[in-house]
XYZ file of C-alpha atoms in Angstrom:
774
model
C 122.825 79.961 101.205
C 119.539 81.554 100.757
C 119.278 83.933 97.702
C 120.337 87.197 99.806
C 123.328 85.350 101.127
C 124.283 84.064 97.915
C 123.764 87.727 96.071
C 125.530 89.495 98.703
C 128.482 86.979 99.404
C 129.176 85.538 95.953
C 127.515 87.348 93.156
C 127.778 90.913 94.183
C 131.684 90.510 94.475
C 131.912 88.762 90.899
C 129.926 91.649 89.086
C 131.915 94.351 91.171
C 135.374 93.341 89.751
C 134.541 95.126 86.517
C 131.180 97.073 87.150
C 130.881 100.339 89.030
C 128.495 99.714 91.653
C 127.477 103.140 91.897
C 126.894 103.742 88.266
C 126.479 100.705 86.504
C 124.723 98.194 88.769
C 121.355 98.453 89.760
C 119.794 95.962 92.094
C 116.104 95.164 92.835
C 115.312 97.205 89.867
C 111.379 97.628 89.598
C 110.192 98.183 86.027
C 106.510 97.864 86.145
C 104.007 99.320 88.548
C 102.018 96.105 89.034
C 98.564 95.531 86.812
C 95.616 96.874 88.482
C 92.784 94.362 88.787
C 89.082 95.634 88.876
C 86.197 93.173 90.014
C 82.942 94.814 91.241
C 83.904 97.984 93.238
C 87.273 96.241 94.304
C 90.618 97.352 93.174
C 93.963 95.819 93.755
C 97.568 95.807 92.158
C 99.559 92.882 91.296
C 103.146 92.808 92.573
C 105.374 94.851 90.262
C 107.970 93.146 88.070
C 111.478 93.348 89.313
C 115.195 92.304 88.196
C 117.657 91.395 90.336
C 120.339 93.158 88.858
C 120.311 95.568 85.748
C 123.847 96.383 84.357
C 124.258 99.670 82.512
C 126.988 100.749 80.307
C 126.205 104.555 80.874
C 123.032 105.893 82.700
C 119.885 104.742 80.915
C 121.948 102.598 78.686
C 120.943 98.961 79.946
C 123.130 96.148 78.639
C 122.217 92.939 80.850
C 119.893 91.496 83.285
C 121.074 88.969 85.837
C 118.726 86.926 87.816
C 120.089 85.311 91.255
C 119.063 81.959 92.882
C 120.287 80.462 96.016
C 122.937 77.900 95.899
C 120.521 75.084 96.382
C 119.278 75.792 92.737
C 121.187 75.103 89.250
C 123.169 77.930 87.936
C 120.525 78.176 85.049
C 117.473 78.057 87.164
C 117.114 81.964 86.484
C 117.714 81.970 82.943
C 113.869 81.868 81.723
C 113.278 84.663 83.948
C 116.271 86.785 83.040
C 115.451 86.161 79.388
C 111.770 87.416 79.795
C 112.701 90.483 81.679
C 115.326 91.277 78.909
C 112.765 91.011 76.454
C 110.568 93.296 78.148
C 113.406 95.852 78.890
C 114.986 95.539 75.152
C 118.225 94.281 77.270
C 120.623 92.262 74.639
C 122.198 90.009 77.639
C 120.621 87.938 79.909
C 122.363 86.038 82.692
C 121.473 83.525 85.596
C 123.576 82.749 88.607
C 123.488 80.478 91.741
C 126.735 82.059 93.155
C 129.004 79.086 91.469
C 128.930 80.216 88.120
C 126.811 82.030 85.362
C 124.754 81.132 82.256
C 124.747 83.572 79.359
C 121.925 84.158 76.973
C 122.916 86.160 73.801
C 120.140 87.745 72.135
C 122.036 88.712 68.954
C 123.524 84.965 68.268
C 120.929 83.024 70.007
C 123.727 81.207 71.889
C 123.925 80.123 75.537
C 127.294 79.771 77.192
C 128.758 78.713 80.932
C 131.015 81.345 82.811
C 132.990 80.946 85.851
C 132.445 83.545 88.578
C 135.573 85.117 87.658
C 134.866 85.081 83.804
C 131.767 87.798 83.864
C 132.296 90.308 81.071
C 133.137 93.755 81.567
C 131.041 96.664 80.518
C 133.647 97.577 77.461
C 133.229 93.915 76.369
C 129.585 93.959 76.306
C 129.343 97.274 74.842
C 131.325 96.401 72.022
C 129.026 93.348 71.219
C 125.929 95.614 71.700
C 127.269 98.003 69.071
C 128.362 95.317 66.544
C 124.912 93.570 67.352
C 122.960 96.698 66.581
C 125.078 97.812 63.683
C 126.475 101.181 65.523
C 129.026 102.907 63.876
C 132.465 103.538 65.802
C 131.638 107.114 65.907
C 128.220 106.886 67.926
C 129.420 106.625 71.192
C 128.933 110.116 72.244
C 125.361 110.243 70.655
C 124.156 107.026 72.055
C 125.307 107.568 75.630
C 124.237 111.115 75.637
C 122.614 112.210 79.041
C 118.947 112.267 79.607
C 117.546 115.346 81.293
C 117.739 115.369 85.328
C 117.102 118.186 87.272
C 115.541 118.681 90.786
C 111.971 117.124 90.722
C 112.377 116.242 87.011
C 110.763 113.097 86.079
C 112.613 109.679 85.852
C 111.868 107.825 82.408
C 109.942 104.781 82.698
C 111.342 101.603 81.055
C 109.227 102.058 77.777
C 110.062 105.646 77.402
C 113.689 104.894 77.987
C 113.452 102.273 75.115
C 111.626 104.606 72.700
C 114.246 107.432 73.190
C 117.218 104.797 72.965
C 115.597 103.399 69.689
C 115.094 106.647 68.180
C 118.840 107.938 69.168
C 120.431 104.855 67.885
C 118.188 105.030 64.638
C 119.500 108.323 64.138
C 123.293 107.589 64.801
C 122.824 105.181 61.989
C 121.612 107.614 59.642
C 117.800 106.983 59.489
C 115.846 110.214 58.918
C 112.145 108.987 58.985
C 111.153 107.328 62.452
C 107.570 106.448 63.890
C 106.868 105.964 67.368
C 103.690 104.321 68.397
C 102.896 104.938 72.364
C 99.534 104.651 73.975
C 97.449 107.662 75.081
C 98.812 108.388 78.658
C 102.247 106.917 78.081
C 104.216 110.114 78.023
C 104.590 110.723 74.333
C 105.781 114.517 74.841
C 108.177 113.487 77.624
C 109.468 110.849 75.332
C 109.982 113.573 72.843
C 111.706 116.196 75.058
C 114.220 113.606 76.027
C 114.980 112.717 72.507
C 115.356 116.609 71.734
C 117.460 117.294 74.763
C 119.809 114.043 73.883
C 120.313 115.439 70.558
C 120.881 119.118 71.251
C 123.607 118.299 73.917
C 125.451 116.399 71.758
C 125.099 119.113 69.038
C 123.480 116.530 66.520
C 120.396 118.864 66.241
C 120.205 122.704 66.695
C 117.027 123.867 65.381
C 113.579 122.038 66.022
C 110.331 121.971 64.948
C 107.398 120.371 66.750
C 103.849 120.279 64.642
C 100.433 119.665 66.082
C 96.904 120.479 64.949
C 95.559 121.952 68.145
C 96.286 124.748 70.436
C 95.837 122.881 73.538
C 98.444 120.238 72.547
C 101.117 122.887 71.674
C 100.335 125.246 74.956
C 100.489 121.917 77.237
C 103.587 120.725 76.049
C 105.631 124.041 76.060
C 104.488 124.636 79.830
C 104.807 120.985 80.685
C 107.249 118.498 79.365
C 109.299 121.395 77.320
C 109.359 123.918 80.245
C 113.224 123.092 80.873
C 113.752 124.877 77.247
C 111.716 127.633 77.761
C 114.458 130.169 77.065
C 114.936 128.888 73.568
C 111.355 127.702 72.852
C 108.693 129.977 70.646
C 105.617 129.475 69.592
C 104.768 130.565 65.926
C 101.724 132.774 65.858
C 99.786 135.148 63.600
C 102.603 133.794 61.023
C 105.415 135.423 62.462
C 108.449 133.232 62.475
C 111.441 134.745 64.369
C 114.703 132.903 63.423
C 116.275 133.666 66.681
C 115.122 130.727 68.738
C 116.038 127.032 68.665
C 112.822 124.968 69.224
C 109.340 126.041 67.565
C 106.014 124.887 68.206
C 103.514 125.391 65.583
C 100.052 124.643 64.602
C 100.394 122.959 60.995
C 97.434 125.327 59.651
C 99.531 128.528 60.802
C 102.275 127.037 58.791
C 100.480 126.537 55.838
C 98.185 129.491 56.032
C 94.807 130.500 54.480
C 94.473 130.438 50.706
C 97.739 128.559 50.222
C 100.233 131.357 51.757
C 102.417 128.338 52.755
C 103.972 130.715 55.482
C 106.444 127.892 56.358
C 108.342 128.876 53.085
C 109.737 131.927 55.024
C 112.219 129.435 56.380
C 115.269 127.971 54.185
C 114.275 124.294 53.505
C 117.217 123.299 55.466
C 116.634 125.597 58.780
C 115.478 122.624 60.573
C 117.432 119.725 62.106
C 114.499 117.890 63.439
C 110.820 117.890 63.103
C 108.357 116.357 65.473
C 104.961 115.498 64.326
C 102.530 114.930 67.163
C 99.427 112.888 66.805
C 100.659 112.222 63.192
C 97.447 109.894 62.296
C 95.489 113.028 61.967
C 96.985 114.312 58.737
C 100.423 114.064 58.028
C 100.155 110.628 56.320
C 97.930 111.714 53.347
C 100.028 112.706 50.437
C 97.963 115.968 49.755
C 97.514 117.070 53.571
C 99.029 120.293 54.838
C 101.300 118.606 56.949
C 102.825 116.558 54.366
C 103.817 119.876 52.603
C 105.805 120.834 55.455
C 107.383 117.609 55.583
C 108.343 117.625 52.130
C 109.548 121.326 52.375
C 111.855 120.522 54.865
C 112.805 116.903 53.739
C 116.444 117.188 54.912
C 115.585 117.471 58.540
C 115.020 114.080 60.720
C 111.271 113.668 61.077
C 109.605 111.495 63.909
C 106.289 111.006 63.796
C 104.223 110.240 67.110
C 100.936 108.906 67.669
C 98.643 106.208 69.816
C 97.042 105.232 66.725
C 98.667 104.910 63.471
C 96.576 105.227 60.615
C 96.630 102.505 57.870
C 93.876 102.723 55.160
C 93.849 102.279 51.536
C 94.115 105.891 51.180
C 96.154 107.184 54.109
C 99.295 105.454 55.590
C 101.577 106.384 58.366
C 104.020 103.559 57.751
C 104.351 104.341 54.251
C 105.627 107.824 54.985
C 107.523 107.161 58.155
C 108.465 103.468 57.945
C 107.294 100.694 60.227
C 107.328 101.843 64.181
C 110.789 101.663 65.574
C 109.217 100.981 68.938
C 105.369 100.164 69.997
C 104.189 100.315 73.543
C 100.311 99.404 73.399
C 97.361 100.273 75.463
C 97.076 96.634 76.419
C 100.918 96.496 77.590
C 100.534 99.694 79.735
C 97.631 98.105 81.314
C 99.296 95.074 82.034
C 102.508 96.922 83.582
C 100.066 98.978 85.597
C 100.965 102.400 84.118
C 97.570 102.564 82.381
C 93.919 102.211 84.177
C 91.861 99.535 82.976
C 88.246 99.925 82.574
C 84.704 98.555 82.652
C 81.812 99.104 80.175
C 78.433 99.688 81.089
C 76.081 99.164 77.943
C 72.298 100.498 78.526
C 70.131 99.212 75.797
C 67.369 101.635 74.942
C 63.880 100.307 73.240
C 64.433 102.570 70.202
C 68.169 101.745 69.670
C 66.983 98.111 69.249
C 64.036 98.156 67.485
C 64.152 101.537 65.511
C 61.641 104.325 65.241
C 59.631 105.198 62.318
C 57.261 108.185 62.146
C 53.667 108.024 61.042
C 53.082 108.864 57.337
C 53.004 112.606 56.763
C 54.177 113.278 60.554
C 55.813 116.827 60.881
C 58.558 117.529 63.688
C 58.708 120.465 66.161
C 59.679 122.892 63.744
C 57.132 121.696 61.257
C 58.839 119.754 58.795
C 57.742 116.839 57.100
C 59.671 113.856 58.561
C 61.087 111.342 55.798
C 59.192 108.291 56.304
C 61.653 105.571 56.821
C 62.833 103.493 59.965
C 65.546 105.294 61.880
C 68.153 103.150 63.576
C 70.571 103.818 66.282
C 72.879 105.437 64.068
C 70.667 107.915 62.913
C 69.466 109.397 66.187
C 70.799 113.207 66.975
C 72.211 113.188 63.152
C 69.070 112.893 61.013
C 66.273 112.317 63.963
C 66.783 114.303 67.306
C 64.219 112.613 69.790
C 64.039 114.782 72.695
C 63.030 111.671 75.384
C 66.280 109.817 74.086
C 68.669 112.627 75.080
C 66.856 113.060 78.378
C 67.086 109.242 78.976
C 70.997 109.137 78.459
C 70.970 112.136 80.786
C 69.243 110.297 83.414
C 71.104 107.197 83.126
C 74.529 109.082 83.419
C 73.193 110.845 86.566
C 71.788 107.958 88.143
C 75.394 106.082 87.688
C 77.060 109.326 89.296
C 74.632 109.331 92.299
C 75.452 105.644 92.766
C 79.218 106.143 92.674
C 80.392 109.847 93.053
C 78.863 112.845 91.719
C 82.168 114.676 91.644
C 83.782 112.069 89.166
C 85.434 114.079 86.295
C 83.110 112.819 83.306
C 83.137 113.390 79.346
C 80.066 112.937 77.482
C 81.018 112.599 73.721
C 77.837 113.544 71.400
C 77.405 113.503 67.743
C 77.910 117.202 66.945
C 77.745 120.566 68.489
C 73.930 120.750 68.547
C 73.898 117.382 70.327
C 76.417 118.388 73.002
C 74.244 121.472 73.946
C 71.108 119.632 74.307
C 72.819 117.009 76.540
C 74.285 119.853 78.566
C 70.659 120.899 78.980
C 69.400 117.573 79.859
C 72.260 116.975 82.378
C 71.887 120.450 84.133
C 68.012 119.722 84.591
C 68.839 116.179 86.072
C 71.216 117.747 88.364
C 69.480 120.557 88.907
C 70.347 120.375 92.938
C 74.088 120.631 92.087
C 73.851 123.160 89.484
C 71.842 125.301 91.900
C 74.890 125.375 94.338
C 77.366 125.232 91.539
C 76.334 126.785 88.049
C 79.433 125.228 86.277
C 78.777 121.700 87.697
C 77.807 120.770 83.738
C 79.463 122.650 80.962
C 79.909 122.047 77.041
C 83.311 122.685 75.431
C 83.021 122.318 71.737
C 85.100 124.236 69.117
C 82.715 127.041 68.672
C 82.277 128.154 72.211
C 85.038 130.305 73.635
C 83.566 130.130 77.279
C 83.425 126.437 77.545
C 87.089 126.124 76.264
C 88.292 128.605 78.913
C 87.171 126.150 81.648
C 89.140 123.051 80.244
C 92.199 123.795 82.393
C 89.953 123.697 85.444
C 88.292 120.617 84.267
C 91.829 118.922 83.616
C 93.060 120.448 87.062
C 92.707 117.282 89.537
C 92.383 119.941 92.470
C 89.367 121.607 90.850
C 86.048 119.981 91.485
C 84.303 121.902 88.974
C 83.185 121.615 86.205
C 82.470 117.871 86.928
C 80.707 117.066 83.831
C 81.602 118.247 80.163
C 79.890 117.616 77.041
C 81.568 117.705 73.718
C 81.836 116.216 70.481
C 85.308 116.188 68.543
C 87.370 118.750 70.429
C 88.028 116.414 73.460
C 88.902 113.362 71.400
C 92.568 113.723 71.664
C 95.251 115.719 73.417
C 93.357 116.640 76.819
C 95.424 115.437 79.734
C 92.723 114.872 82.283
C 94.301 112.209 84.928
C 91.548 111.990 87.314
C 88.833 111.650 84.233
C 86.809 108.514 85.777
C 83.624 108.287 83.100
C 83.594 108.498 79.641
C 80.052 108.478 78.029
C 79.882 107.273 74.656
C 76.568 108.763 72.945
C 78.545 109.696 69.318
C 78.702 107.820 66.324
C 81.975 106.399 64.696
C 82.435 106.980 61.072
C 85.438 105.994 58.687
C 87.826 107.128 61.302
C 85.849 104.804 63.667
C 88.962 102.596 65.276
C 91.307 105.448 65.351
C 88.878 107.862 66.921
C 87.587 105.146 69.438
C 91.127 104.676 70.729
C 91.846 108.128 71.097
C 88.556 108.750 73.170
C 89.054 105.476 75.157
C 92.697 107.235 75.903
C 90.969 110.071 77.798
C 90.580 107.950 80.743
C 93.691 105.592 81.040
C 95.991 107.650 83.019
C 96.284 106.373 86.414
C 96.101 108.850 89.325
C 96.504 106.966 92.627
C 96.780 110.407 95.029
C 93.082 111.135 93.882
C 91.696 107.634 94.016
C 91.630 107.013 90.000
C 92.666 103.207 89.558
C 90.400 102.422 86.511
C 87.517 104.335 84.827
C 84.100 103.547 83.586
C 82.577 103.813 79.724
C 78.984 104.300 79.489
C 78.062 103.290 75.960
C 74.844 104.041 74.743
C 75.732 103.557 70.818
C 77.209 99.680 70.903
C 80.528 101.666 69.945
C 82.289 99.055 72.707
C 81.854 96.304 70.494
C 84.919 97.724 68.768
C 86.713 96.200 71.608
C 86.167 92.725 69.824
C 88.009 94.181 66.514
C 91.431 92.547 66.126
C 92.854 96.143 65.652
C 92.037 97.105 69.110
C 94.518 95.903 71.474
C 92.859 96.693 74.860
C 89.826 94.881 76.269
C 87.640 96.240 78.982
C 87.811 94.791 82.534
C 83.833 94.731 82.680
C 80.713 95.244 80.210
C 77.242 95.879 82.244
C 73.828 95.956 80.698
C 71.840 97.221 83.578
C 68.066 96.175 83.698
C 65.207 98.709 82.914
C 64.689 100.649 86.077
C 67.850 98.912 87.650
C 70.719 100.155 89.215
C 73.345 101.653 86.786
C 76.217 100.721 89.053
C 77.514 97.202 88.342
C 77.019 94.598 91.098
C 80.133 93.208 92.820
C 79.494 89.382 92.065
C 78.162 88.244 88.661
C 78.592 84.368 87.278
C 80.827 83.376 84.672
C 79.743 84.032 81.359
C 81.482 83.902 77.811
C 83.092 87.134 76.465
C 81.127 89.187 74.097
C 82.333 88.586 70.785
C 79.555 90.202 68.712
C 81.256 91.819 65.708
C 81.747 95.690 65.576
C 78.648 97.467 63.936
C 79.392 98.960 60.673
C 78.396 102.751 61.084
C 78.380 104.838 58.217
C 80.476 107.651 57.557
C 79.432 111.218 58.746
C 81.252 114.473 58.635
C 82.658 116.153 61.230
C 81.345 119.477 63.227
C 82.912 121.834 60.910
C 82.532 120.264 57.735
C 80.118 122.108 55.227
C 78.995 118.782 53.803
C 76.832 118.593 57.147
C 73.673 120.552 56.118
C 71.259 117.931 55.454
C 67.881 118.132 57.142
C 67.606 117.145 60.602
C 64.052 116.450 62.370
C 63.391 117.725 66.146
C 60.489 115.368 67.668
C 59.102 114.544 71.142
C 56.578 112.330 72.871
C 58.347 109.239 72.130
C 58.646 106.320 74.893
C 62.412 106.060 75.264
C 63.385 103.572 78.298
C 66.633 101.408 78.987
C 65.512 97.656 78.580
C 68.571 95.868 79.704
C 72.403 96.695 80.759
C 75.304 94.548 80.660
C 78.860 94.744 82.537
C 82.139 93.448 81.604
C 85.742 93.481 82.626
C 89.163 93.558 81.111
C 90.935 90.511 81.714
C 94.669 89.869 81.672
C 94.975 87.795 78.571
C 92.877 90.790 76.635
C 89.410 89.026 76.890
C 86.128 90.229 78.035
C 84.984 88.431 81.242
C 82.006 88.823 83.538
C 83.455 87.463 86.748
C 83.650 88.599 90.515
C 86.853 88.999 92.516
C 85.965 85.511 93.914
C 85.869 83.802 90.573
C 89.114 85.470 89.286
C 90.851 84.417 92.382
C 89.805 80.970 92.132
C 90.816 81.096 88.297
C 94.371 82.092 89.291
C 94.704 79.585 91.874
C 93.646 76.678 89.610
C 96.077 77.817 86.995
C 99.074 77.155 89.330
C 97.408 73.972 91.270
C 94.720 72.358 89.381
C 93.774 70.151 91.806
C 93.588 70.096 95.889
C 96.066 67.110 96.098
C 98.676 69.277 93.879
C 98.310 72.392 96.324
C 98.682 70.461 99.497
C 101.572 68.358 98.172
C 103.146 71.787 97.164
C 102.454 73.395 100.389
C 103.729 70.404 102.562
C 106.854 70.317 100.806
C 107.649 73.947 101.083
C 109.512 75.138 104.330
C 108.678 78.727 103.628
C 104.786 78.734 102.987
C 104.745 82.308 102.440
C 106.693 81.803 99.137
C 103.637 79.772 97.791
C 101.303 82.717 98.907
C 103.521 85.479 97.226
C 104.061 83.407 94.279
C 100.029 82.890 94.013
C 99.414 86.541 94.701
C 101.971 87.416 91.548
C 99.676 85.290 89.255
C 96.661 87.155 90.303
C 95.234 85.612 93.324
C 94.197 88.785 95.323
C 93.915 87.195 98.540
C 93.964 90.068 100.834
C 91.376 91.928 98.859
C 89.129 89.063 98.956
C 89.405 88.465 102.495
C 88.514 92.430 102.853
C 85.691 92.130 100.375
C 84.259 89.128 101.944
C 84.846 90.039 105.508
C 86.722 86.922 106.342
C 89.203 88.556 108.647
C 89.698 85.130 110.679
C 90.490 83.047 107.818
C 94.408 82.193 107.193
C 95.729 82.369 103.806
C 95.866 78.340 103.426
C 91.761 78.120 104.470
C 91.041 80.952 102.219
C 92.836 79.202 99.265
C 91.301 75.745 100.116
C 87.768 77.102 100.470
C 87.757 79.473 97.245
C 89.633 77.162 94.971
C 88.749 73.829 96.192
C 85.667 74.334 98.063
C 86.919 72.899 101.429
C 85.187 73.883 104.568
C 87.291 76.352 106.228
C 88.461 77.015 109.844
C 89.458 80.277 111.453
C 92.843 80.613 112.611
C 91.710 80.262 116.190
C 90.108 77.137 115.561
C 93.279 75.708 114.061
C 95.205 76.829 116.990
C 92.866 75.136 119.642
C 92.647 71.937 117.409
C 96.699 71.953 118.066
C 96.272 72.656 121.767
C 93.463 69.687 122.415
C 95.605 67.157 120.371
C 98.399 67.549 122.925
C 101.012 68.683 120.698
C 102.652 70.827 123.308
C 102.866 68.086 125.960
C 106.403 67.233 125.304
C 107.596 70.683 126.112
C 107.610 72.252 129.302
C 108.784 75.442 131.087
C 109.857 78.313 128.872
C 109.587 76.396 125.675
C 106.198 75.653 126.197
C 105.196 79.188 127.227
C 106.877 80.449 123.977
C 105.146 77.851 121.796
C 101.799 78.582 123.450
C 102.407 82.465 122.635
C 103.314 81.438 118.867
C 100.183 79.823 118.435
C 98.322 82.891 120.104
C 100.080 84.975 117.479
C 99.059 82.650 114.705
C 95.394 82.885 115.948
C 95.464 86.783 115.877
C 97.501 87.750 113.066
C 98.147 86.463 109.467
C 101.353 84.832 110.469
C 102.387 82.106 108.361
C 105.666 80.854 108.840
C 106.054 80.023 112.506
C 109.665 78.727 112.241
C 111.041 81.937 111.017
C 113.095 83.160 114.011
C 112.393 86.943 113.248
C 108.976 85.798 115.259
C 111.115 85.987 118.431
C 111.745 89.958 117.727
C 108.144 90.583 118.240
C 106.606 92.385 121.214
C 104.590 89.499 122.524
C 107.987 87.446 123.059
C 109.927 90.044 124.800
C 108.846 89.079 128.312
C 110.826 85.807 127.730
C 114.123 87.686 127.129
C 116.164 87.854 124.045
C 115.873 85.667 121.075
C 119.086 83.935 121.810
C 117.655 83.162 125.382
C 114.677 81.757 123.826
C 116.347 79.483 121.375
C 118.528 78.001 124.263
C 115.491 76.784 126.072
C 114.879 74.489 123.086
C 118.637 73.278 123.094
C 119.601 75.651 120.222
C 118.243 77.386 117.109
C 117.798 74.305 114.852
C 115.920 72.543 117.804
C 113.585 75.611 118.322
C 112.900 75.986 114.237
C 112.190 71.970 114.541
C 109.586 72.600 117.336
C 108.171 75.465 115.564
C 108.038 73.499 112.125
C 106.250 70.853 113.858
C 103.481 73.199 115.345
C 103.220 74.580 111.855
C 102.507 70.915 110.346
C 100.127 70.419 112.979
C 98.181 73.443 112.268
C 97.677 72.591 108.845
C 96.723 68.851 109.542
C 94.374 69.901 112.306
């Protein structure tokens, strides 16, 4: 039997003896979206991962993975795949079957055992083993199996969100009080928090909830977004008014602490809240003297969950010290590999003064009459200590050039050194885009903490259906919590200080959301400050797909094809510490000058690769590398191709490993080349033939002469179909259902002309062999 028949006739009945097929057996369970690959301007998705069977004790409480193979395989042939999927899904039992038995892998004991088809464990048996393995108390069943929130048009939890929720609920069931969840920006931390709150409230485990954040935009987005189903019991603490009649409270920690040490939170009894969720907990709660820490310690009896994309670990501040080790981490790298987050390429323009520095003449004064301190000003000094008008204008010019070469309506965030820099950059961008601004005055705006009108337009910028504003300049305000799924360009002209890696990750997170309906599959970082060298830091877990350093006066848009070159592993720059926008310590002299010649002298592009390294390769090189990774020589490929009855299986397997044949065919315009010739040409430098040439060679060599009448007519049509489409397996009898064969009668009549089905398959197979040897 083939795999489908094996599952239908042998494996399904064995599972259905004890497992409910409507509520507990999930077949063809897709759990990733397929990694997005970017090379040049071409994008493609790899095939998503799917389990043959996912078995759940209750909805969203998975226990086992079963991988099926046909009866020609051994019973354990699918076990490695089942183990791999089980590890990704945090499922403790993995099984493989060929229809004649099962092999079980138990992650708790590390042991494997063989089972007959009648001995597959029941849900109750696996559930009891699960509880024992996880150390769950006997009374935990109702809490651990509590339902998720599912209503009309509600979101379905992705596999990693379900793991995060389940891990939290199980930890609480075991009596843990402080928990840390680390999830990359764009992976739904607030949705995860909502499901945790919903399940704990449904079982009565918690009644009063406090959700802490440090920015109004974070609170408002959460209340109106993921927590909307709880709107009747939700309140936002404002003006230091705390109404005890509600059940779920949202607050800025600044308001709870109050000014001058008022500590408004003490209006509540220390035992008032059962659960506290700290969003973006890296931003302050970890420091022992922080305001958040005061709140958490006052409500110490509550369960406390810290959530962040970037846990902070320094000699002075530690999330882990307070919350403990993360109970689950879903990284940026994993999110890109799964296809839920967007990959990116980096463009690194190099300006002359950034490379060589700038030293004023002795006694020189700036535009405001100040005597400029005599020293060499480096890249990290510009716009903090020394403002060079031409540098700002050159950045604006290069950003505008890129948008003109790609899409001028791409949502773009320009991160600047401070508010003053953001305003000067806004003005420079307006002047570079005067044609757009004349028609749309809000094409470029500034959104910073001191400017109410700009902040009022933030919702428009985040709305995928609103074209304007298209370009936003900012300093710190948009580094976290801004959900703009269509943001396609991140411009770095800021400086990263003591929180460099944390802030860098947060800024990168502004672009990582995928929005396929709006054509957003990847984003571009234009880096004017060498900040992208932080990608090489071991603490960063997601490399870019491309880094491009454009030449002086050259295109800002990376070319489609570039030769292989080694990854850029230059260590990150050691930037000095700088105070923030609202830090009173920032009051030192700033010099403003003009008349300096500033220009870009080089540019470099690099891509994010699957293994997390930086590469500068084309789609062709990428596909070649992945083919050679499976078949290192032409002989190895031909042996496998000729031995496989289903040629499509080889093509499918190569595509799963990153051989993007269809995208390469589309990019290169090789529509007449079969998958076989494309593989041989790209990977092994063989001269290709078109499908028509191969079909003509078969005819010329007389392979059809031994057939006559209807049988020969059918084979002629089969060759015509091969020549005009990407048909691979000619011996697949489903081909006979196609329109081209209807004039010959039913498939049954056609195969009778060959003497029966097996004779037809043999004839078609011989033509197929002749095609690939022609």
